[in-house]
CSV table of C-alpha atoms in Angstrom, one decimal:
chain,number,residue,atom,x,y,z
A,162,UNK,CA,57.3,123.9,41.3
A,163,UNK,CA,58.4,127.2,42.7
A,164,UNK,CA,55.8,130.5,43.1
A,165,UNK,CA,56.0,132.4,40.5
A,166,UNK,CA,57.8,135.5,41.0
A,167,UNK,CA,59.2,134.5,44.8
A,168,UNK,CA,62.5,133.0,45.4
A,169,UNK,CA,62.7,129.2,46.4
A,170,UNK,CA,62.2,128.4,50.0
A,171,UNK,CA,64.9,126.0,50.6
A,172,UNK,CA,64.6,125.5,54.9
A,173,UNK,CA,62.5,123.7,57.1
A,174,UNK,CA,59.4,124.4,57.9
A,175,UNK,CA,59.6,124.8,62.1
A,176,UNK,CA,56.9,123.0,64.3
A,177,UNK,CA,54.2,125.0,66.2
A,178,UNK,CA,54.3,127.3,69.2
A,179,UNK,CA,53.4,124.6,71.7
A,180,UNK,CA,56.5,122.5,70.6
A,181,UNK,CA,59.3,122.5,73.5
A,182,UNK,CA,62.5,121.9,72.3
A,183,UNK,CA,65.2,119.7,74.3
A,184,UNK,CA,64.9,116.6,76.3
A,185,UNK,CA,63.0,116.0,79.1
A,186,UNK,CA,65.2,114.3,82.1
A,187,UNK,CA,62.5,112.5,84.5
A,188,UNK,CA,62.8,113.6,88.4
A,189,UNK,CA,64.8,116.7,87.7
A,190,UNK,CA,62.6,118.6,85.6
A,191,UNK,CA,58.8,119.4,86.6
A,192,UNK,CA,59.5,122.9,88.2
A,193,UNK,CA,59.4,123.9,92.1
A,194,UNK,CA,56.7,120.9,93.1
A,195,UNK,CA,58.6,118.5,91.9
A,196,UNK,CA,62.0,119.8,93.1
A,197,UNK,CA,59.8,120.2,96.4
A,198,UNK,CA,58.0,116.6,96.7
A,199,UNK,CA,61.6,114.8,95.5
A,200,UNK,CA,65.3,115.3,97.9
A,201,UNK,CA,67.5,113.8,94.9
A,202,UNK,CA,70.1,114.1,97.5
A,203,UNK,CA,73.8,112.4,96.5
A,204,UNK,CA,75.3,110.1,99.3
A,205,UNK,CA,78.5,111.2,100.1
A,206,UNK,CA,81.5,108.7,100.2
A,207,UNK,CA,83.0,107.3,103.1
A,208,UNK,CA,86.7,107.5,102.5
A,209,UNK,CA,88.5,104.3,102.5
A,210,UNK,CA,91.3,103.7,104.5
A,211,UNK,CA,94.4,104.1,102.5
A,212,UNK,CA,96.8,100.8,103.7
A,213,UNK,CA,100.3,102.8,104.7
A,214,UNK,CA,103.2,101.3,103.2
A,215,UNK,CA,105.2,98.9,105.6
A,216,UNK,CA,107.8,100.6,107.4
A,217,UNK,CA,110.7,98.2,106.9
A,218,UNK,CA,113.8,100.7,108.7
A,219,UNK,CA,112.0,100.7,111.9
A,220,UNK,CA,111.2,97.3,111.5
A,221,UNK,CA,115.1,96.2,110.6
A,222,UNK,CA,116.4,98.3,113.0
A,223,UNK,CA,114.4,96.5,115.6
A,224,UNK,CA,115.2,92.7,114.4
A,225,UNK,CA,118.6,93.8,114.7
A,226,UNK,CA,118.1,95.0,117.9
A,227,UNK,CA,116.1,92.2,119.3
A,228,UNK,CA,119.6,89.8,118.1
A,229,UNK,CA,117.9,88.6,114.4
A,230,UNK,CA,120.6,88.0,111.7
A,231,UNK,CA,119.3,85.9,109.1
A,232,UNK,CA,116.1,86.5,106.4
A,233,UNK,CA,114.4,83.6,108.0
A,234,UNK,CA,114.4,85.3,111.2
A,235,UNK,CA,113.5,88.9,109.8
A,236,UNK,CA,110.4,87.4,107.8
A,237,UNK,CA,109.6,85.9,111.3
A,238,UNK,CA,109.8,89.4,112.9
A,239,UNK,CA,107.9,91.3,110.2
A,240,UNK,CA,105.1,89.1,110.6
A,241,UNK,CA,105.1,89.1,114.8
A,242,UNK,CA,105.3,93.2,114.2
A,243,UNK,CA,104.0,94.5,111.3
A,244,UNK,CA,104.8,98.2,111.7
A,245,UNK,CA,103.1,100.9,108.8
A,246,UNK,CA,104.2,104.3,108.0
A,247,UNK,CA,102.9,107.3,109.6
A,248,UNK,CA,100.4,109.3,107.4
A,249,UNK,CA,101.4,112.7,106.5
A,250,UNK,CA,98.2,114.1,108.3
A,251,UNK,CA,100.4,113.3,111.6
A,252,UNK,CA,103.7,114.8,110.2
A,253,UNK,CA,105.8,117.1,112.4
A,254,UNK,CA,105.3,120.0,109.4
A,255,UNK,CA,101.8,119.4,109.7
A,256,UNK,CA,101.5,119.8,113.1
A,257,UNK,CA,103.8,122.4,113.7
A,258,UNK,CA,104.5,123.8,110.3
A,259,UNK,CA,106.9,126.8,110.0
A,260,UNK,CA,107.0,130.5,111.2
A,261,UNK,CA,106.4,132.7,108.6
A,262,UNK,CA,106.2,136.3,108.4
A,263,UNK,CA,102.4,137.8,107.9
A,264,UNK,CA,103.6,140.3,104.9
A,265,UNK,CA,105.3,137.2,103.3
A,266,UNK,CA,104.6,136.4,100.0
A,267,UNK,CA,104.8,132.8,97.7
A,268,UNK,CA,105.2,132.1,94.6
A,269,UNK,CA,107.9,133.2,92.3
A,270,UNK,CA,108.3,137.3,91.6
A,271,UNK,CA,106.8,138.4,88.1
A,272,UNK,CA,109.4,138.9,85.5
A,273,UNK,CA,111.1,142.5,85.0
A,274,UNK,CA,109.4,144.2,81.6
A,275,UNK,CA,111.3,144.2,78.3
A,276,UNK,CA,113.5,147.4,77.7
A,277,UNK,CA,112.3,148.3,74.0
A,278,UNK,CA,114.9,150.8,74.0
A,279,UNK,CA,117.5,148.0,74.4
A,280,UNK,CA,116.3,146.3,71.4
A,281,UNK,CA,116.0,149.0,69.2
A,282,UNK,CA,119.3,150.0,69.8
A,283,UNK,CA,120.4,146.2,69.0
A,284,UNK,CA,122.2,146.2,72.5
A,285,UNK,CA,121.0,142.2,72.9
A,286,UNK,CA,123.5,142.1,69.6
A,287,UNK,CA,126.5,144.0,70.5
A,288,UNK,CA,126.3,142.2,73.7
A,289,UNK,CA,126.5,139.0,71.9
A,290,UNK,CA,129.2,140.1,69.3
A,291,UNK,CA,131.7,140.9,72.5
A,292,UNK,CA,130.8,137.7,74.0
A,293,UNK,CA,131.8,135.7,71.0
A,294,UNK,CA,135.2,138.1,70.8
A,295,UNK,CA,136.2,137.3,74.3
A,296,UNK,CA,135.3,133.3,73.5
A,297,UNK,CA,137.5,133.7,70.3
A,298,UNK,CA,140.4,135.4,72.2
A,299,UNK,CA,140.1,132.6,75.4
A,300,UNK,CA,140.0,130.1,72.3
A,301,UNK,CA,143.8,131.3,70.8
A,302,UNK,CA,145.1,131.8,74.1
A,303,UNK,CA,144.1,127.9,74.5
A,304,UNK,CA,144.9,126.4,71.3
A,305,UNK,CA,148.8,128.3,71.4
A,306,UNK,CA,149.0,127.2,75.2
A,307,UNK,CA,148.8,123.8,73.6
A,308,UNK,CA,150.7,124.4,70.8
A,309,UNK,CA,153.4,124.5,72.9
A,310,UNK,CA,155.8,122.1,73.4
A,311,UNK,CA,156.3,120.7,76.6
A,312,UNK,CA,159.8,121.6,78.4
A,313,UNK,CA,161.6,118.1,79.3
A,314,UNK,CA,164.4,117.4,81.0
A,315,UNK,CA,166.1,117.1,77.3
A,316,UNK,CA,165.3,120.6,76.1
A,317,UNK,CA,166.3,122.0,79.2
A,318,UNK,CA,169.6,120.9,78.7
A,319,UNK,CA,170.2,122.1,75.1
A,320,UNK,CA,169.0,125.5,76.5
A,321,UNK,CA,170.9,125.5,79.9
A,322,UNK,CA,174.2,122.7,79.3
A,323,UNK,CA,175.6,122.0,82.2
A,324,UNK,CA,179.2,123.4,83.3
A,325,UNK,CA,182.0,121.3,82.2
A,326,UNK,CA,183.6,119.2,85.0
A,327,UNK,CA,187.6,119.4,85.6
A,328,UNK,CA,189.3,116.3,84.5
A,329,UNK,CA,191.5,115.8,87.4
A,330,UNK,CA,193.8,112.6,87.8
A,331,UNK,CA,194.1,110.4,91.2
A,332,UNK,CA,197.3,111.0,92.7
A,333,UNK,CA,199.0,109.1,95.4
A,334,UNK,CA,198.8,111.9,98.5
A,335,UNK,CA,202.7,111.3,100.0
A,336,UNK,CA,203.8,112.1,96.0
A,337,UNK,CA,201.2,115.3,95.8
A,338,UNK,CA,204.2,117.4,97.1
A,339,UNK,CA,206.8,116.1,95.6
A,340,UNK,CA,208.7,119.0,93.3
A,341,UNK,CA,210.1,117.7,89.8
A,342,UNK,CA,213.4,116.3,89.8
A,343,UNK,CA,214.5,117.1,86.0
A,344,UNK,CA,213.7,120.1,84.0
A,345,UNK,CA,214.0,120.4,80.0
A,346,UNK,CA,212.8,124.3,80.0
A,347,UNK,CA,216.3,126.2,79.6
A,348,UNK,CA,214.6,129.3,81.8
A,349,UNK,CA,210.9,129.4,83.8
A,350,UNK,CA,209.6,132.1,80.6
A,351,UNK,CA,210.2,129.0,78.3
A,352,UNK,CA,208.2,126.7,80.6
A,353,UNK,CA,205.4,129.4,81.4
A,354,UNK,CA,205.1,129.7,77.7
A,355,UNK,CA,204.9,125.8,76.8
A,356,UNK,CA,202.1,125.5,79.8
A,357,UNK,CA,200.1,128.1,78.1
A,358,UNK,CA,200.4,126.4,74.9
């Protein structure tokens, strides 16, 4: 039952003052005469030698060289000279890499700050509402261009006929000046006046 007149004691009652609280890791802990008596030193790893890829443009180039035309003969040839590509520690950038001013700088140049006066003013907006005008305008401009019919050879025709060609009989050339022997006209008025007719 509870004390009378004291509120419940609901937690845990702790351990004493010589407890220690963690875990204890053998060899590391023990303070300075164990960290003195033990060298836990860590072996260090003996990088292993990365296998280069074959080289197989140097190598072709040299069968072709050397007079080999068939697979056969180039799977004979890699074999005989099994050549690997260079590792990049013997590249020409790393051993002569490129002149570079002292006062340059890499990296990519921080952005410019946001005008706040631009977007209270709504400028971002009207900038947009012209862009979509222009777009609309470029859009008529494109749909009436093909709205348009295409002039053919027809159409240009009906517009622009062609002039009417002078029918004009064959005649014989030795009876071109040849006058007429019989005239019906009782005075030249009469036949000027016929002709015109």
């Amino acid at each position: 039952q509870a004390e009378l007149g004291k509120p419940q004691r609901n937690c845990y009652t702790l351990p004493g003052f010589d407890f220690s609280y963690g875990l204890y890791i053998h060899r590391t802990d023990g303070g300075v005469p164990e960290a003195i008596g033990h060298w836990n030193t860590v072996k260090s790893r003996t990088a292993s030698v990365q296998k280069m890829p074959r080289d197989f443009i140097t190598m072709n180039r040299g069968a072709l060289k050397a007079g080999y035309t068939t697979a056969h003969e180039f799977n004979l040839y890699y074999k005989a000279k099994d050549i690997r590509c260079k590792d990049d520690e013997y590249s020409c950038f790393k051993r002569s890499p490129p002149k570079v001013p002292a006062d340059f700088t890499y990296g990519i140049t921080a952005r410019p700050c946001t005008p706040f006066f631009d977007l209270l003013q709504h400028k971002y907006k009207e900038l947009w509402m012209e862009q979509q005008r222009a777009l609309a305008v470029a859009q008529r401009a494109e749909k009436k261009k093909k709205d348009k019919v295409c002039e053919t050879r027809t159409t240009f025709l009906r517009k622009h006929p062609l002039p009417a060609k002078e029918e004009s009989f064959w005649h014989l050339p030795r009876l071109e000046k040849v006058g007429p022997h019989l005239s019906t006209f009782p005075d030249r008025d009469a036949r000027k006046k016929a002709f015109s007719a």
